[in-house]
XYZ file of C-alpha atoms in Angstrom:
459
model
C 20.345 5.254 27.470
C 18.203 2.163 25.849
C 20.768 -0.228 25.667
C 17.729 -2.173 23.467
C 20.401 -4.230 22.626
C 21.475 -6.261 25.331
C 19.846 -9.494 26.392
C 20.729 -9.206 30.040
C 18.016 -6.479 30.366
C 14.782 -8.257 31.105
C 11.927 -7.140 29.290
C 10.015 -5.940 32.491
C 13.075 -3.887 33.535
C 12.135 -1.531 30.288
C 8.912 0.182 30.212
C 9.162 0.318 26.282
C 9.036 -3.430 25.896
C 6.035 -3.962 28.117
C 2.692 -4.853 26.922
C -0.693 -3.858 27.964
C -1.935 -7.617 28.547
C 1.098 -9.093 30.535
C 0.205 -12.838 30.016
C 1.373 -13.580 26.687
C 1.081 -17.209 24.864
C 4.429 -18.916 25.275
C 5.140 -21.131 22.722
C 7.723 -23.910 22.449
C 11.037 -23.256 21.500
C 10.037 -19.520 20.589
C 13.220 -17.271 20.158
C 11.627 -14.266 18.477
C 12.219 -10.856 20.340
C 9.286 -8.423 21.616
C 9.416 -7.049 18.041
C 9.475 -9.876 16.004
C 6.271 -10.752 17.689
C 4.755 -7.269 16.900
C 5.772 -7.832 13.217
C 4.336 -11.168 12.860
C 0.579 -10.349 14.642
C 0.711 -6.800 11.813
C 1.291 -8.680 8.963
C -1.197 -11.682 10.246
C -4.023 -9.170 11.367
C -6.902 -8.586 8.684
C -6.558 -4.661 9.247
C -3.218 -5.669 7.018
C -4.556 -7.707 4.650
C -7.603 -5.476 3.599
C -4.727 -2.997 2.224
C -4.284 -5.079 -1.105
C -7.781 -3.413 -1.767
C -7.640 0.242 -0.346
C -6.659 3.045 -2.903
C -3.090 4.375 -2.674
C -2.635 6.977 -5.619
C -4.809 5.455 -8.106
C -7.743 3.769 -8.106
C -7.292 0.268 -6.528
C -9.647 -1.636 -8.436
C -8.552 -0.276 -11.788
C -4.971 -2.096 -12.857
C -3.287 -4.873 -11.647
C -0.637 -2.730 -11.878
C -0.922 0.226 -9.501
C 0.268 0.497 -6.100
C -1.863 -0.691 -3.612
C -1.769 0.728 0.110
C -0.546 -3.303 0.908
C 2.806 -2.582 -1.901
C 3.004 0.855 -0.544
C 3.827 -0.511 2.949
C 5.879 -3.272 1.842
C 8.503 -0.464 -0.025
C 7.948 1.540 3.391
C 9.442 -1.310 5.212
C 11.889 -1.933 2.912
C 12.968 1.688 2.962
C 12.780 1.396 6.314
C 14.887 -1.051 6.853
C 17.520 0.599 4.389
C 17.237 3.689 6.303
C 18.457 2.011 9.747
C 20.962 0.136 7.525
C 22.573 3.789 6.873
C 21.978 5.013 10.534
C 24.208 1.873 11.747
C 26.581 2.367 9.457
C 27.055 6.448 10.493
C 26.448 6.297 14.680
C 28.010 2.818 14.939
C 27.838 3.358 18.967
C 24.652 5.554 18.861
C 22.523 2.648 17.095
C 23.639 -0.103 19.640
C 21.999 2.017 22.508
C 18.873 3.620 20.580
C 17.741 0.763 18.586
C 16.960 -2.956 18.446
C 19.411 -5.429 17.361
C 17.234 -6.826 13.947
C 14.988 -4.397 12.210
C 11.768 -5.773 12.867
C 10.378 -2.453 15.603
C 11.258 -0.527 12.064
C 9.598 -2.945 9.676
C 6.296 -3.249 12.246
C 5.773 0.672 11.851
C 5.966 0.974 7.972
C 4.051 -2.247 7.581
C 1.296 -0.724 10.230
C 1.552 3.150 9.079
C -1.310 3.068 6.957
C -3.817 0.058 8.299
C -6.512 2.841 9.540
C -6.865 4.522 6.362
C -10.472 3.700 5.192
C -11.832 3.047 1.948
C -11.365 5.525 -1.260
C -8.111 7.344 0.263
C -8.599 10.895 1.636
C -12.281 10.683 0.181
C -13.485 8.289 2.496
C -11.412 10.031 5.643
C -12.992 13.573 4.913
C -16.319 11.936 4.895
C -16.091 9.669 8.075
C -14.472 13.001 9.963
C -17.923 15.002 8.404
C -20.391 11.883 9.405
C -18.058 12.294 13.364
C -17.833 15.412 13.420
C -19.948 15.985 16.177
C -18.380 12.353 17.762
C -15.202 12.934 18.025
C -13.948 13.460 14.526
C -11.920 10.633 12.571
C -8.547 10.275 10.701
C -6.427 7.796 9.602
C -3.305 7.927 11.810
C -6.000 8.150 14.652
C -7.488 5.274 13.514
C -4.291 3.229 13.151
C -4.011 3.475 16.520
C -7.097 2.030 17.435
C -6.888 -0.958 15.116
C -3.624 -2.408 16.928
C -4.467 -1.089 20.435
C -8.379 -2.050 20.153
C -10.124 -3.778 17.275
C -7.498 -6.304 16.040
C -8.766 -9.783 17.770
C -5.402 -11.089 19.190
C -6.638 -10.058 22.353
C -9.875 -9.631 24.383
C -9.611 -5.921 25.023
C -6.193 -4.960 23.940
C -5.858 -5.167 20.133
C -3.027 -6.855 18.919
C -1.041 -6.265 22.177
C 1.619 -4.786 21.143
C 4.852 -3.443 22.726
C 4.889 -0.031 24.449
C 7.717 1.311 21.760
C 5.802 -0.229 18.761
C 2.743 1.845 19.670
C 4.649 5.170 20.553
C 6.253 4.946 17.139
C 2.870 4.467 15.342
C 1.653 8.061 17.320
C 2.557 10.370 14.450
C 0.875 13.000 16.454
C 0.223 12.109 20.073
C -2.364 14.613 20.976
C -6.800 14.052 20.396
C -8.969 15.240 17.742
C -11.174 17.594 20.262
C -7.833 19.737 20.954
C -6.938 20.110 17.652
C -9.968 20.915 15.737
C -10.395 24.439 14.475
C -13.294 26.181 16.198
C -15.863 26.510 15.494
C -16.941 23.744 12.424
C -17.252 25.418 9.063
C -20.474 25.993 8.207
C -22.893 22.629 7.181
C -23.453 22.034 3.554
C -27.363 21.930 2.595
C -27.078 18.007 1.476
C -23.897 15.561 1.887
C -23.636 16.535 -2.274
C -22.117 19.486 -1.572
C -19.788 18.835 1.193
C -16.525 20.567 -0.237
C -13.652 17.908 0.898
C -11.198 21.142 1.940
C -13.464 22.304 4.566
C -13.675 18.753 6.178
C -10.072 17.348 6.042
C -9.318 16.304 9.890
C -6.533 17.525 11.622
C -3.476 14.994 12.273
C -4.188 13.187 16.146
C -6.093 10.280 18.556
C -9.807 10.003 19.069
C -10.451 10.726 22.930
C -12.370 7.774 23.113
C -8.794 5.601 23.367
C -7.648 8.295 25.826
C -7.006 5.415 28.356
C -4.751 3.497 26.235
C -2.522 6.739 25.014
C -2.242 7.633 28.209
C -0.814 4.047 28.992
C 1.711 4.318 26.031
C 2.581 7.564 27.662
C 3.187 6.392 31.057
C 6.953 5.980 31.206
C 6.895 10.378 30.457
C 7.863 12.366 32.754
C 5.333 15.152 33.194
C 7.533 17.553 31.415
C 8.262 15.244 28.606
C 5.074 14.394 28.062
C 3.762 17.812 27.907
C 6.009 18.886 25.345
C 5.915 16.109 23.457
C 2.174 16.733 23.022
C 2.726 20.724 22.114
C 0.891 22.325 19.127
C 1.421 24.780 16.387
C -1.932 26.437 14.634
C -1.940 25.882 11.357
C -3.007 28.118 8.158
C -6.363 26.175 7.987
C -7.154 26.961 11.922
C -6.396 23.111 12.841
C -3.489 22.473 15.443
C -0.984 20.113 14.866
C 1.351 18.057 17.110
C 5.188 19.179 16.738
C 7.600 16.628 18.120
C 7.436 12.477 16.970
C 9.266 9.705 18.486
C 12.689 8.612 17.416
C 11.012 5.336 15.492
C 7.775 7.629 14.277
C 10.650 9.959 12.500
C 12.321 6.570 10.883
C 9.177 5.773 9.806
C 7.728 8.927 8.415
C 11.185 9.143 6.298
C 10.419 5.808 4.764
C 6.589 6.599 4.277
C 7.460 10.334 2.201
C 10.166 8.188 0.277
C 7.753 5.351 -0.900
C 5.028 8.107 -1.677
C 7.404 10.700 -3.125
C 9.489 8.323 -5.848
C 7.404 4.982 -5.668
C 4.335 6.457 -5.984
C 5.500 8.816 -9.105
C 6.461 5.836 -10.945
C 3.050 4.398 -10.983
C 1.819 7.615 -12.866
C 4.605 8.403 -14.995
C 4.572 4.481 -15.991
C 0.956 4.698 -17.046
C 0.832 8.152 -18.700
C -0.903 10.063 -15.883
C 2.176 12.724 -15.828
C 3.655 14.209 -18.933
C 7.601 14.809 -19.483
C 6.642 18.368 -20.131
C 5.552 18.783 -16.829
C 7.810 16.681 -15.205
C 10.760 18.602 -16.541
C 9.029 22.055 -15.671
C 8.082 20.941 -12.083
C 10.688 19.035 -10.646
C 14.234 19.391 -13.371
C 14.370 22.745 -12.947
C 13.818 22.968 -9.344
C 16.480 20.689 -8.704
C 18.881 21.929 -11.099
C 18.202 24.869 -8.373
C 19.470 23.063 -5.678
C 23.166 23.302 -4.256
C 23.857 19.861 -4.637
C 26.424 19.183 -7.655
C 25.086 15.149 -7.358
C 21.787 16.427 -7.260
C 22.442 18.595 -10.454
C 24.073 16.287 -12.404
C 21.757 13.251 -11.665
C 18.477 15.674 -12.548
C 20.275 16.098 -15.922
C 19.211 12.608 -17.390
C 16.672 11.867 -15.016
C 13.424 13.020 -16.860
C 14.445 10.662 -20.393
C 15.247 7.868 -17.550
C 12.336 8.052 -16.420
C 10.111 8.482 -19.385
C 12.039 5.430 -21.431
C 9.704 2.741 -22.874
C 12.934 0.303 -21.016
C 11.772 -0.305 -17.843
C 15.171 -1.104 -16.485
C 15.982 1.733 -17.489
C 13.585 3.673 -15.312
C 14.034 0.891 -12.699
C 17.846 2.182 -12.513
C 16.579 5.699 -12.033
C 14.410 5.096 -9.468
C 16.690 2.831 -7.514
C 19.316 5.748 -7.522
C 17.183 8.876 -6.339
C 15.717 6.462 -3.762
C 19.423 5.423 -2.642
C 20.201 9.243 -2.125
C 17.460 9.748 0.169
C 18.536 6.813 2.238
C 21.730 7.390 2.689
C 21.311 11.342 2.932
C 19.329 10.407 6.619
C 20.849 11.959 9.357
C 20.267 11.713 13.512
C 19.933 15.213 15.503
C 19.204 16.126 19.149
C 15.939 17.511 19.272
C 16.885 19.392 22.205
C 20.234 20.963 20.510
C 17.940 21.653 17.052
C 14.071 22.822 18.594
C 15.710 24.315 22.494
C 13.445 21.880 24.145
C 14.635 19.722 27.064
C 13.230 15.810 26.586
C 14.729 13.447 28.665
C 13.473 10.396 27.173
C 16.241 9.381 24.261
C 13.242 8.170 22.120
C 12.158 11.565 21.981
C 15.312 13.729 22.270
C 17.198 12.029 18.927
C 15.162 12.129 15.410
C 15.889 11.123 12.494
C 15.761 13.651 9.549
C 16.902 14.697 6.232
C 19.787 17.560 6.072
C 18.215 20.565 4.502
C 18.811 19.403 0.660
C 17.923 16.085 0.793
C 14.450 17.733 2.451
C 14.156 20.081 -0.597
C 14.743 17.370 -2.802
C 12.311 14.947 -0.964
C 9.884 17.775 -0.867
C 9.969 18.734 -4.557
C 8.968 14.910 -5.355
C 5.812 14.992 -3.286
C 4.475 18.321 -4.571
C 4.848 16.880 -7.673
C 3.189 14.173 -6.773
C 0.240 15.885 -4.792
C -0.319 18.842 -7.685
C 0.277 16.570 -10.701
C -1.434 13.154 -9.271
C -3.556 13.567 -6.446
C -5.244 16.724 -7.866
C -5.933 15.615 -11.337
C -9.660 15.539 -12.367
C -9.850 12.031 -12.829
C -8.586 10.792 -9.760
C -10.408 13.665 -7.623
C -14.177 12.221 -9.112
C -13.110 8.711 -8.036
C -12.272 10.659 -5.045
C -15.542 12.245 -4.749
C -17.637 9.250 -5.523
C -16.053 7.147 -2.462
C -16.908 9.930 -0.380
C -20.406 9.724 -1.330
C -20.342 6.125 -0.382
C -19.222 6.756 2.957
C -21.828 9.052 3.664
C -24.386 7.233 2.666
C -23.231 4.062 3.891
C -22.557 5.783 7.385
C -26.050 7.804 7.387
C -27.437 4.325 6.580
C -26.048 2.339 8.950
C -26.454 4.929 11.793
C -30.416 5.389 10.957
C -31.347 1.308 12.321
C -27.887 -0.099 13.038
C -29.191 -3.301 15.173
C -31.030 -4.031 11.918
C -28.033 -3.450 9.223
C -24.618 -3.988 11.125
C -23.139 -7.414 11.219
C -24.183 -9.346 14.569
C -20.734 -8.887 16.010
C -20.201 -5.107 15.435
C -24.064 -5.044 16.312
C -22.916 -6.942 20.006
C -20.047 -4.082 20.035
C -22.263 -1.240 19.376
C -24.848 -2.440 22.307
C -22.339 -2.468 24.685
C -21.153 0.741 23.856
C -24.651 1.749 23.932
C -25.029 0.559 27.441
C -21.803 2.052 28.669
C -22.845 5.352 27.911
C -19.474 5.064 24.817
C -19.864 6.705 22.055
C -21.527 4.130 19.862
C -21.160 6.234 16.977
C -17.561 5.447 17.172
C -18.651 1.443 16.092
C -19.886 2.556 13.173
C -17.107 4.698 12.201
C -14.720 1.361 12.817
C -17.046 -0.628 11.102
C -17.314 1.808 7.701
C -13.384 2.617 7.990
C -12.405 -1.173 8.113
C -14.085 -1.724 4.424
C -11.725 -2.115 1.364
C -13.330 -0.014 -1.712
C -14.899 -2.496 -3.139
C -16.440 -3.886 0.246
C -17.925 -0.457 0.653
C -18.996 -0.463 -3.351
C -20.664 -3.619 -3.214
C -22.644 -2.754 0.075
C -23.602 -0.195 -1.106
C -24.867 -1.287 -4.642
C -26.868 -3.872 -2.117
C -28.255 -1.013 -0.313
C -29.174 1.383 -2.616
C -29.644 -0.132 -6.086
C -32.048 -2.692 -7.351
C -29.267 -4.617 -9.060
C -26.850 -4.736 -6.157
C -25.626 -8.317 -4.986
C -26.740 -9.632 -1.464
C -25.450 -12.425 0.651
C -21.325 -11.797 0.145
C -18.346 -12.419 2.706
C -18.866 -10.908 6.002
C -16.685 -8.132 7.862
C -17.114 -6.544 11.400
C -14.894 -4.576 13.664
């Protein structure tokens, strides 16, 4: 087993703790652990920082109010770190040998979950993966990835050098765009005005172009591990997707679904984007469905909870459904649950929600997604960032030595000169803008009134 625990282990003697730049700045009297260090360099990087303006539900720039994809992942880690709270608690002996002694490795991945997503939420992703599709795609997770192991600047080459476990746990699906991508493309709209978003949302996976540092995270594999690990299923919409996560990636989804499922419903039910009505016909009587006599009884007073003009009240609410979830979290043995045979504990144990505490989980989010996401309003807002991208993409792309910043310019030359796909620059360099970044440059642009002249930002 891991034994992460012990401090008799030296770091070199475990794959999982190694980092792709070996020399690392030692500082005086500095007692952190591998994952303290991977913490500290995620919340420091600007990938982090640019999340206090990137859309989470609502519109970012609207209220002062609304979640933010920066308070998103601060609940994620806090759920997180509730969630391994609960797993301690039930595999006392388990824990010690699969997991870290602090919770910082689970903190780092719901603080980092989300740091690829580019500007205007799935708007701007469908766009960038329509502007690359014929450049190896784009999508958020993917992206992730690249900002820690690539752009970041706390190393030369490397990102923000993190440990081998850190980055495993941040591969929600460990396989590249090119093998996952329905074939062949839907059909091209006549202009980027009539790009329907459903026919362009990217399936779940890496770019190739970081195939050299995946397959680095993936070393310590065996070849049979890693070949299941990276197994598909076709889904309805003809894309493939990835079936197996780590053991810290399934931790981390759990806390990410939570924070989107209950958080994330409290923004709109707090500013009137859901009704009671609906609420009661869409989630109440589902879960008064469910064989779950807490589950029933809670859902009973839940909806006038909720809807009270008391915010503690609602506060109270909230605090219990999300304490149910936590504590419902459960380990299994992949291998006992799916018949496959991993030999690697990070990938044989996940963490998951019995079947219940799934349904319950799951009614939230389609409430969420149908009731939220899908609502007029927030779909034009939608629509309009993904307008931006284009343009801002087809822009830059046309004379980029002329319109990039001179560091992403320096990036794209070399790329250029490597035979790389340069295209990929641009795609970091569009996907690293906050909504109003992108809004602003492209007001300069395109529009005779737009400002020129404000803060620079390259990747």
């Amino acid at each position: 087993m891991l034994l992460m625990h012990t401090k008799s282990r030296g770091i070199m003697d475990n794959p999982w703790l190694v980092r792709r730049l070996e020399r690392v700045a030692k500082r005086h009297q500095d007692h952190r652990s591998p994952f303290q260090r991977d913490r500290a360099r995620i919340l420091h990087s600007a990938a982090f920082r640019r999340l206090q303006s990137k859309t989470q539900v609502m519109g970012s720039g609207q209220s002062d109010f609304y979640r933010t994809r920066l308070t998103h992942s601060l609940e994620a880690s806090q759920i997180g770190s509730g969630i391994i709270a609960q797993i301690r608690s039930k595999y006392p002996q388990q824990s010690v040998e699969l997991f870290p002694a602090d919770d910082s490795l689970i903190e780092s991945l719901c603080l980092a979950h989300d740091i690829g997503h580019p500007p205007f939420g799935h708007g701007g992703e469908v766009a960038l993966h329509y502007m690359m599709r014929d450049h190896g795609g784009f999508e958020g997770n993917g992206q992730t990835f690249r900002i820690v192991a690539h752009l970041e600047p706390f190393s030369e080459n490397f990102g923000m050098n993190l440990t081998r476990r850190t980055l495993l746990g941040l591969i929600k699906y460990p396989q590249v765009l090119d093998k996952l991508q329905c074939k062949p493309l839907p059909k091209l709209p006549k202009s980027t005005r009539e790009l329907k978003a459903d026919n362009w949302h990217p399936p779940k996976g890496l770019y190739q172009d970081d195939i050299e540092m995946i397959d680095w995270v993936l070393a310590p594999l065996s070849s049979n591990d890693r070949t299941e690990f990276q197994k598909t299923t076709t889904k309805a919409n003809g894309h493939k997707k990835t079936i197996y996560k780590s053991l810290d990636c399934s931790v981390m989804e759990l806390a990410d679904d939570i924070a989107y499922g209950i958080h994330d419903l409290e923004d709109a039910i707090v500013t009137g984007v859901v009704s009671q009505q609906d609420f009661n016909h869409h989630v109440i009587k589902k879960l008064q469905l469910l064989d779950d006599p807490w589950i029933q009884s809670y859902s009973e007073t839940l909806a006038s909870k909720l809807f009270d003009n008391q915010r503690f009240i609602q506060k109270e609410a909230i605090g219990g459904l999300v304490n149910y979830l936590i504590t419902a979290v459960e380990l299994i043995d992949v291998n006992e649950v799916k018949a496959t045979n991993f030999q690697e504990p990070l990938l044989k144990i996940n963490a998951v929600h019995p079947t219940i505490a799934a349904q319950t989980l799951q009614i939230f989010k389609d409430f969420v997604y149908q009731y939220v996401i899908k609502q007029t309003s927030i779909q034009q807002l939608e629509y309009r960032g993904q307008q931006i991208v284009m343009e801002l993409f087809t822009a830059l792309a046309s004379d980029p030595e002329r319109l990039l910043p001179k560091a992403t310019v320096i990036r794209w030359q070399q790329a250029e000169q490597n035979g790389q796909n340069s295209h990929r620059i641009i795609a970091d360099y569009v996907a690293g803008m906050t909504d109003e970044y992108a809004t602003r440059l492209y007001q300069t642009l395109f529009l005779p009134i737009g400002q020129t002249g404000f803060g620079k930002h390259d990747y």
